[in-house]
Coordinates of C-alpha atoms and ligand atoms in Angstrom, one line a residue:
X1 CA 32.8 29.4 -0.2
X2 CA 30.4 27.1 1.7
X3 CA 28.2 25.0 -0.6
X4 CA 24.5 25.4 -0.3
X5 CA 22.6 23.1 2.0
X6 CA 20.8 20.0 0.8
X7 CA 17.0 20.7 0.5
X8 CA 14.3 18.2 1.3
X9 CA 10.8 18.9 -0.3
X10 CA 7.6 17.2 0.8
X11 CA 5.9 16.7 -2.5
X12 CA 3.2 14.3 -1.2
X13 CA 2.1 12.3 1.8
X14 CA 2.3 15.5 3.9
X15 CA -1.0 16.0 5.8
X16 CA -2.4 12.9 4.1
X17 CA -1.6 9.2 3.8
X18 CA -1.1 8.8 0.0
X19 CA 1.1 10.2 -2.7
X20 CA 4.5 9.6 -1.0
X21 CA 7.1 11.7 -2.8
X22 CA 10.1 13.3 -1.1
X23 CA 12.7 15.2 -3.2
X24 CA 16.3 15.7 -1.9
X25 CA 18.3 18.2 -3.9
X26 CA 22.0 19.0 -3.4
X27 CA 24.7 20.7 -5.6
X28 CA 22.6 20.3 -8.7
X29 CA 21.6 16.7 -8.2
X30 CA 18.1 15.6 -7.2
X31 CA 17.0 12.2 -5.8
X32 CA 13.3 11.4 -5.3
X33 CA 12.4 8.9 -2.6
X34 CA 9.1 7.2 -3.6
X35 CA 6.9 8.3 -6.5
X36 CA 3.4 7.5 -5.3
X37 CA 0.0 8.0 -6.6
X38 CA -2.5 10.1 -4.6
X39 CA -5.7 8.1 -3.7
X40 CA -8.9 8.8 -1.9
X41 CA -10.5 12.3 -1.8
X42 CA -11.1 14.0 -5.1
X43 CA -8.9 17.0 -4.4
X44 CA -6.1 14.6 -3.7
X45 CA -6.6 12.5 -6.8
X46 CA -6.6 15.7 -8.9
X47 CA -3.0 16.2 -7.9
X48 CA -2.2 13.1 -10.0
X49 CA -3.2 15.1 -13.0
X50 CA -1.3 18.3 -12.2
X51 CA 2.3 18.7 -13.6
X52 CA 4.9 17.1 -11.3
X53 CA 6.2 19.8 -8.9
X54 CA 9.8 19.3 -10.1
X55 CA 10.8 18.9 -13.7
X56 CA 10.9 15.1 -14.2
X57 CA 14.0 15.3 -16.5
X58 CA 15.9 17.2 -13.8
X59 CA 15.6 14.3 -11.3
X60 CA 18.6 12.0 -11.4
X61 CA 17.3 8.9 -9.6
X62 CA 14.4 7.5 -7.7
X63 CA 14.7 5.2 -4.7
X64 CA 11.5 3.2 -3.8
X65 CA 10.6 2.1 -0.3
X66 CA 8.1 -0.5 -1.5
X67 CA 5.7 -1.6 -4.2
X68 CA 2.4 -0.2 -2.9
X69 CA 0.8 2.1 -5.5
X70 CA 0.8 5.1 -3.2
X71 CA 4.6 4.8 -3.1
X72 CA 5.4 3.8 -6.7
X73 CA 2.2 4.4 -8.8
X74 CA 3.2 7.7 -10.3
X75 CA 6.4 6.4 -11.9
X76 CA 4.9 5.8 -15.4
X77 CA 3.7 9.4 -15.5
X78 CA 7.2 10.6 -14.3
X79 CA 8.9 8.6 -17.0
X80 CA 6.4 9.7 -19.7
X81 CA 7.2 13.3 -18.7
X82 CA 10.9 13.0 -19.1
X83 CA 12.5 11.1 -16.1
X84 CA 15.3 8.9 -17.4
X85 CA 17.3 7.9 -14.3
X86 CA 17.5 4.6 -12.5
X87 CA 14.9 3.5 -10.0
X88 CA 16.6 1.7 -7.1
X89 CA 14.7 -0.8 -5.0
X90 CA 15.0 -4.1 -3.1
X91 CA 15.0 -7.4 -5.1
X92 CA 11.4 -8.3 -4.1
X93 CA 10.2 -4.8 -4.8
X94 CA 11.7 -5.1 -8.3
X95 CA 9.5 -8.2 -8.8
X96 CA 6.4 -6.7 -7.4
X97 CA 6.5 -3.2 -9.0
X98 CA 6.0 -4.5 -12.5
X99 CA 2.9 -6.4 -11.4
X100 CA 1.6 -3.3 -9.7
X101 CA 2.3 -0.8 -12.5
X102 CA 0.9 -3.0 -15.2
X103 CA -2.3 -3.5 -13.2
X104 CA -2.5 0.2 -12.4
X105 CA -2.1 1.2 -16.1
X106 CA -4.8 -1.4 -17.0
X107 CA -7.2 0.0 -14.4
X108 CA -6.6 3.6 -15.7
X109 CA -7.2 2.5 -19.2
X110 CA -10.3 0.4 -18.3
X111 CA -11.8 3.2 -16.3
X112 CA -11.3 5.7 -19.1
X113 CA -12.9 3.5 -21.7
X114 CA -15.8 2.4 -19.3
X115 CA -16.4 6.1 -18.5
X116 CA -16.4 6.9 -22.2
X117 CA -19.0 4.2 -22.9
X118 CA -21.2 5.2 -20.0
X119 CA -20.7 8.9 -20.5
X120 CA -19.9 9.9 -16.9
X121 CA -16.3 10.9 -17.1
X122 CA -14.9 14.1 -15.7
X123 CA -12.5 14.3 -18.7
X124 CA -13.7 15.1 -22.2
X125 CA -12.9 12.8 -23.8
X126 CA -12.0 10.4 -21.0
X127 CA -8.3 9.5 -20.9
X128 CA -6.2 7.4 -18.6
X129 CA -3.7 9.0 -16.3
X130 CA -1.1 6.8 -18.1
X131 CA -1.0 3.8 -20.4
X132 CA 0.5 0.3 -20.3
X133 CA 3.3 1.6 -22.6
X134 CA 4.2 4.2 -20.0
X135 CA 4.2 1.5 -17.3
X136 CA 6.6 -0.7 -19.4
X137 CA 9.0 2.3 -19.9
X138 CA 9.0 2.8 -16.1
X139 CA 9.6 -0.9 -15.4
X140 CA 12.7 -0.8 -17.7
X141 CA 14.3 1.6 -15.3
X142 CA 14.1 -0.6 -12.2
X143 CA 17.5 -1.5 -10.6
X144 CA 17.4 -4.1 -7.8
X145 CA 19.9 -3.5 -5.0
X146 CA 20.6 -5.8 -2.0
X147 CA 19.5 -5.0 1.5
X148 CA 22.1 -3.8 4.0
X149 CA 24.9 -2.8 1.5
X150 CA 25.9 0.7 0.5
X151 CA 24.8 1.7 -3.0
X152 CA 25.7 4.8 -5.0
X153 CA 22.5 6.6 -6.2
X154 CA 23.6 9.8 -8.0
X155 CA 26.4 12.4 -7.7
X156 CA 27.0 12.9 -4.0
X157 CA 24.2 10.5 -2.9
X158 CA 24.5 7.0 -1.4
X159 CA 21.8 4.8 0.0
X160 CA 21.2 1.8 2.3
X161 CA 18.0 -0.2 2.2
X162 CA 16.9 -2.3 5.2
X163 CA 13.8 -4.5 5.5
X164 CA 10.8 -2.6 6.9
X165 CA 8.6 -5.7 7.6
X166 CA 5.5 -4.1 6.0
X167 CA 5.1 -6.1 2.8
X168 CA 7.6 -8.3 1.0
X169 CA 10.4 -6.2 -0.3
X170 CA 9.5 -3.2 1.8
X171 CA 12.5 -1.1 2.9
X172 CA 13.5 1.8 5.0
X173 CA 15.7 4.1 2.9
X174 CA 18.7 5.8 4.3
X175 CA 20.2 8.5 2.1
X176 CA 23.7 10.0 2.7
X177 CA 24.0 13.4 1.1
X178 CA 27.0 15.5 1.8
X179 CA 27.8 14.7 5.4
X180 CA 24.1 14.2 6.4
X181 CA 22.2 11.0 6.8
X182 CA 18.4 11.0 6.2
X183 CA 16.2 8.1 7.0
X184 CA 12.8 7.5 5.3
X185 CA 10.8 4.8 7.1
X186 CA 8.5 4.3 4.1
X187 CA 5.7 2.2 5.6
X188 CA 6.9 0.5 8.7
X189 CA 5.6 -3.0 9.5
X190 CA 4.5 -4.7 12.7
X191 CA 6.7 -6.9 15.0
X192 CA 4.1 -9.7 14.7
X193 CA 3.6 -9.9 11.0
X194 CA 2.7 -13.6 10.4
X195 CA 5.1 -14.0 7.4
X196 CA 7.7 -11.2 7.5
X197 CA 10.5 -10.7 10.0
X198 CA 10.3 -7.4 12.0
X199 CA 12.4 -4.5 10.9
X200 CA 16.0 -4.3 12.4
X201 CA 16.7 -1.4 14.9
X202 CA 16.6 2.1 13.6
X203 CA 20.1 3.4 12.4
X204 CA 21.8 6.6 13.7
X205 CA 20.7 9.4 11.4
X206 CA 20.5 13.2 11.4
X207 CA 17.0 13.6 9.9
X208 CA 14.1 11.2 10.1
X209 CA 11.0 11.1 7.9
X210 CA 8.6 8.8 9.5
X211 CA 5.2 7.5 8.6
X212 CA 2.2 8.1 11.0
X213 CA -0.7 6.1 9.4
X214 CA -1.9 4.9 12.8
X215 CA -0.9 7.9 15.0
X216 CA -3.0 7.8 18.1
X217 CA -4.2 4.3 17.5
X218 CA -3.6 0.8 18.8
X219 CA -4.5 -2.1 16.6
X220 CA -7.0 -4.7 17.8
X221 CA -5.7 -7.9 19.1
X222 CA -5.0 -10.4 16.3
X223 CA -6.6 -13.4 18.1
X224 CA -9.7 -11.4 18.8
X225 CA -9.9 -10.2 15.2
X226 CA -9.5 -13.7 13.9
X227 CA -12.3 -14.9 16.2
X228 CA -14.6 -12.1 14.9
X229 CA -13.8 -13.2 11.3
X230 CA -14.5 -16.8 12.2
X231 CA -17.9 -15.8 13.8
X232 CA -18.8 -13.8 10.7
X233 CA -17.9 -16.6 8.3
X234 CA -19.9 -19.2 10.3
X235 CA -23.1 -17.0 10.5
X236 CA -22.9 -15.9 6.9
X237 CA -22.5 -19.5 5.6
X238 CA -25.4 -20.6 7.9
X239 CA -27.7 -18.1 6.3
X240 CA -26.6 -19.1 2.8
X241 CA -24.6 -15.9 2.1
X242 CA -21.2 -15.3 0.7
X243 CA -18.3 -13.2 2.0
X244 CA -16.6 -10.6 -0.1
X245 CA -13.2 -9.5 1.1
X246 CA -11.8 -6.4 -0.7
X247 CA -8.1 -7.0 -0.2
X248 CA -4.9 -5.2 -1.2
X249 CA -3.3 -7.5 -3.6
X250 CA 0.0 -7.4 -1.9
X251 CA 0.4 -8.9 1.5
X252 CA -3.2 -8.6 2.7
X253 CA -4.3 -11.5 0.5
X254 CA -1.5 -13.6 1.8
X255 CA -2.2 -12.7 5.5
X256 CA -5.9 -13.3 5.0
X257 CA -5.3 -16.7 3.3
X258 CA -3.0 -17.8 6.1
X259 CA -5.6 -16.8 8.7
X260 CA -8.4 -18.7 6.8
X261 CA -6.1 -21.7 6.6
X262 CA -5.6 -21.7 10.3
X263 CA -9.4 -21.4 11.0
X264 CA -10.1 -24.3 8.6
X265 CA -7.3 -26.5 10.1
X266 CA -8.6 -25.8 13.6
X267 CA -12.2 -26.6 12.6
X268 CA -13.4 -23.1 13.5
X269 CA -15.0 -22.4 10.1
X270 CA -16.5 -24.7 7.5
X271 CA -14.4 -25.4 4.4
X272 CA -15.9 -23.0 1.8
X273 CA -14.7 -22.5 -1.7
X274 CA -12.3 -19.5 -1.7
X275 CA -12.0 -17.5 -4.9
X276 CA -8.9 -15.4 -5.4
X277 CA -10.4 -13.0 -8.0
X278 CA -7.5 -10.7 -8.8
X279 CA -4.9 -11.6 -11.5
X280 CA -2.6 -9.2 -9.7
X281 CA -3.1 -10.9 -6.3
X282 CA -2.3 -14.3 -7.9
X283 CA 0.9 -13.0 -9.5
X284 CA 1.9 -11.5 -6.1
X285 CA 1.0 -14.8 -4.3
X286 CA 3.6 -16.4 -6.6
X287 CA 6.3 -13.9 -5.6
X288 CA 5.5 -14.6 -1.9
X289 CA 5.6 -18.4 -2.5
X290 CA 9.0 -18.1 -4.3
X291 CA 10.4 -16.0 -1.5
X292 CA 9.1 -18.5 1.1
X293 CA 10.5 -21.5 -0.7
X294 CA 13.8 -19.8 -1.4
X295 CA 14.2 -19.1 2.3
X296 CA 14.4 -15.3 1.8
X297 CA 15.9 -13.3 4.7
X298 CA 12.7 -11.3 4.9
X299 CA 10.6 -14.4 5.7
X300 CA 10.1 -15.8 9.1
X301 CA 11.4 -19.3 9.9
X302 CA 8.9 -22.1 9.8
X303 CA 7.6 -22.0 6.3
X304 CA 8.6 -25.2 4.6
X305 CA 8.2 -26.5 1.0
X306 CA 4.4 -26.9 1.3
X307 CA 2.3 -24.2 -0.3
X308 CA 1.5 -22.2 2.8
X309 CA -1.6 -20.7 1.2
X310 CA -3.2 -24.0 0.3
X311 CA -4.2 -24.8 3.9
X312 CA -7.5 -22.9 3.7
X313 CA -8.8 -25.4 1.1
X314 CA -8.8 -25.4 -2.6
X315 CA -8.0 -21.9 -3.7
X316 CA -9.8 -21.3 -6.9
X317 CA -8.0 -18.9 -9.1
X318 CA -10.2 -16.7 -11.3
X319 CA -8.1 -15.7 -14.3
X320 CA -10.4 -13.7 -16.5
X321 CA -13.4 -11.3 -16.3
X322 CA -15.9 -13.9 -17.7
X323 CA -15.0 -16.3 -14.9
X324 CA -15.2 -13.4 -12.5
X325 CA -18.7 -12.5 -13.6
X326 CA -19.7 -16.1 -13.3
X327 CA -19.1 -15.9 -9.6
X328 CA -22.1 -13.6 -9.4
X329 CA -24.3 -16.7 -9.9
X330 CA -22.6 -19.0 -7.5
X331 CA -25.6 -20.0 -5.3
X332 CA -23.7 -21.6 -2.4
X333 CA -21.7 -19.8 0.4
X334 CA -18.2 -18.9 -0.7
X335 CA -15.4 -16.5 0.1
X336 CA -14.4 -14.0 -2.6
X337 CA -11.1 -12.2 -2.1
X338 CA -10.7 -9.4 -4.7
X339 CA -8.9 -6.1 -5.2
X340 CA -8.8 -3.2 -4.6
X341 CA -8.5 -3.1 -0.9
X342 CA -10.3 0.2 -0.4
X343 CA -12.9 -0.7 -3.1
X344 CA -11.6 2.2 -5.2
X345 CA -11.5 0.1 -8.3
X346 CA -10.9 -3.4 -9.7
X347 CA -13.0 -6.5 -9.9
X348 CA -14.2 -6.2 -6.3
X349 CA -16.6 -3.4 -7.4
X350 CA -18.6 -5.8 -9.5
X351 CA -18.8 -8.3 -6.6
X352 CA -19.8 -5.5 -4.2
X353 CA -22.4 -4.2 -6.6
X354 CA -23.8 -7.7 -6.9
X355 CA -23.6 -8.8 -3.2
X356 CA -24.2 -5.7 -1.2
X357 CA -28.0 -5.5 -1.7
X358 CA -28.6 -9.0 -0.2
X359 CA -28.6 -9.1 3.6
X360 CA -27.5 -12.8 3.6
X361 CA -24.0 -11.7 2.4
X362 CA -21.1 -10.1 4.3
X363 CA -18.2 -7.8 3.5
X364 CA -15.0 -7.9 5.4
X365 CA -12.8 -4.8 5.3
X366 CA -9.4 -6.0 6.3
X367 CA -7.2 -2.9 5.9
X368 CA -6.7 0.8 6.1
X369 CA -9.6 2.7 4.4
X370 CA -8.5 6.1 3.3
X371 CA -11.1 8.9 3.7
X372 CA -13.2 9.4 0.6
X373 CA -12.9 5.8 -0.6
X374 CA -15.9 3.4 -0.9
X375 CA -14.2 1.2 1.7
X376 CA -14.3 4.0 4.2
X377 CA -18.0 4.7 3.5
X378 CA -18.8 1.0 3.9
X379 CA -16.7 0.9 7.1
X380 CA -18.5 3.9 8.6
X381 CA -21.9 2.3 8.0
X382 CA -23.1 4.1 4.9
X383 CA -26.5 2.7 3.6
X384 CA -25.6 3.3 0.0
X385 CA -22.3 3.4 -2.0
X386 CA -21.9 4.8 -5.5
X387 CA -20.4 2.4 -8.1
X388 CA -20.4 2.7 -11.9
X389 CA -22.3 6.0 -11.7
X390 CA -25.2 4.6 -9.6
X391 CA -26.1 4.1 -6.0
X392 CA -26.1 0.5 -4.6
X393 CA -28.0 -0.2 -1.3
X394 CA -25.9 -1.7 1.5
X395 CA -27.9 -4.5 3.1
X396 CA -25.0 -7.0 3.6
X397 CA -23.3 -7.3 7.0
X398 CA -20.1 -5.2 7.0
X399 CA -17.2 -6.1 9.4
X400 CA -14.1 -3.9 9.7
X401 CA -11.1 -5.7 11.0
X402 CA -8.0 -3.7 12.0
X403 CA -6.0 -6.6 13.3
X404 CA -4.7 -7.5 9.8
X405 CA -3.0 -4.1 9.4
X406 CA 0.6 -4.3 8.1
X407 CA 1.4 -0.8 9.5
X408 CA 2.9 -0.4 12.9
X409 CA 0.4 1.2 15.3
X410 CA 1.5 4.1 17.6
X411 CA 3.0 2.0 20.4
X412 CA 4.8 -0.3 17.9
X413 CA 6.2 2.7 16.0
X414 CA 7.4 4.3 19.2
X415 CA 9.1 1.1 20.3
X416 CA 11.0 1.0 17.0
X417 CA 12.0 4.7 17.3
X418 CA 13.3 3.9 20.8
X419 CA 15.9 1.6 19.2
X420 CA 17.7 4.6 17.6
X421 CA 21.3 4.8 18.9
X422 CA 21.0 8.6 19.0
X423 CA 18.4 11.3 18.5
X424 CA 18.0 12.8 15.0
X425 CA 18.2 16.6 14.9
X426 CA 14.6 16.6 13.6
X427 CA 11.9 14.1 12.9
X428 CA 9.4 14.9 10.2
X429 CA 6.0 13.2 10.5
X430 CA 4.4 12.3 7.2
X431 CA 2.1 9.6 5.7
X432 CA -0.9 10.2 8.0
X433 CA -4.2 12.0 8.0
X434 CA -3.9 15.3 9.8
X435 CA -5.2 13.9 13.1
X436 CA -3.0 10.9 13.0
X437 CA 0.2 12.9 12.2
X438 CA -0.6 15.4 15.0
X439 CA -1.1 12.5 17.4
X440 CA 2.2 10.9 16.3
X441 CA 3.9 14.3 16.6
X442 CA 2.8 14.5 20.3
X443 CA 3.6 10.9 21.0
X444 CA 7.2 11.1 19.7
X445 CA 7.8 14.4 21.4
X446 CA 6.7 13.0 24.7
X447 CA 8.4 9.6 24.4
X448 CA 11.7 10.6 22.8
X449 CA 12.0 14.3 23.5
X450 CA 13.0 14.8 19.9
X451 CA 12.3 17.9 17.8
X452 CA 9.3 16.8 15.8
X453 CA 7.6 18.6 12.9
X454 CA 4.5 17.8 10.8
X455 CA 5.5 19.4 7.4
X456 CA 2.9 20.9 5.0
X457 CA 2.4 19.8 1.4
X458 CA 5.2 21.1 -0.8
X459 CA 7.1 22.5 2.2
X460 CA 10.9 22.8 1.6
X461 CA 13.4 22.4 4.5
X462 CA 17.2 22.6 4.7
X463 CA 18.9 19.5 6.0
X464 CA 22.2 20.9 7.2
Ligands
ZN501 ZN1 2.6 0.4 2.0

């Protein structure tokens, strides 16, 4: 009797950009690729609170593409609810995920207790989505596997991880199940990332699950973007203001610091104090430094033993919340880099609440801003943003820079897909807002002539 076909279920990041979770089931074994948190709009965030669509203790293993929270941030809840299998990921991802999950748990706990004190929670009583203890239990399950080699995952499943060039440790995940090969791009990087090498060519697979964050879009030119940043820093410093940069703790902080270093070295901006106000970003900076000094295969040539992030001037690390609050009173122009990148939480909220009302200041949004986030409201010119239950007027100058993106834009993604040695039977387009995924669907169909589908949330497909 013929065995049943493997089934692929899109449990997240279908029709939206966050909550990456893809379940592959075959012959009684289940493997989950990514276990991300939903972020952004409320109806999406509410999915984090719903029971996981598959029984967590029926899942045999998880494979992670990378350490961003929309790809790994649900793990503590999955483990709390019964998942006991291994979590396979690349070596650098295994270093970054603990930093991310501990921070995520702390944010959840802080937000719940703050909401309880201020009485504005949606939950009665306010409770965190998961705790630090749940995060530690998830961290215990991480298993680091090398890039390039074949690794067993679970009964009948094997995997290969290859660098994706998106953030340190990021991988494309190829799964072999039965006689089928499925490739998940995770988040695909850009060929010109200043620190990371570009991803190797796409392998030959039967089914492709590709991201589409920037479907229909081409990124701004890097040099032009850096010139805009330099202009903004010069005029903000001249009027006595400070610059707040909400930055994703992983990679964006590194890329921004390298750019600031270049501008200072070339004499294009004054040397201002730079405060890196995110304990998580500082921990991540260390992981990058170590990879650079160790000459990791993921890192481009040309980074020597010198601290590559020191060039911008003295980087002042802000270890605790008291020191962070003291930055509110710094009277001279400075640059404050703080998480989270979409201003959805973290210390940057206090800096924004403090700096946004003063027109001398500036805010630089340096990454993707998911719909419904404060970052997106700021980026689209809102004159108020709501923080801590009250509205804050936006009088500071706001600059949105798309050149620092660590996602391939449409032409870059198409160029990578064109390296495939053969056409997959079907390409599923995920990890994009509806419009972006639709644009990527059309672009791949046109450029490659493949069968391309934008799956819906919780859709199940056979992969035979
Ligand atoms: Zn990512």
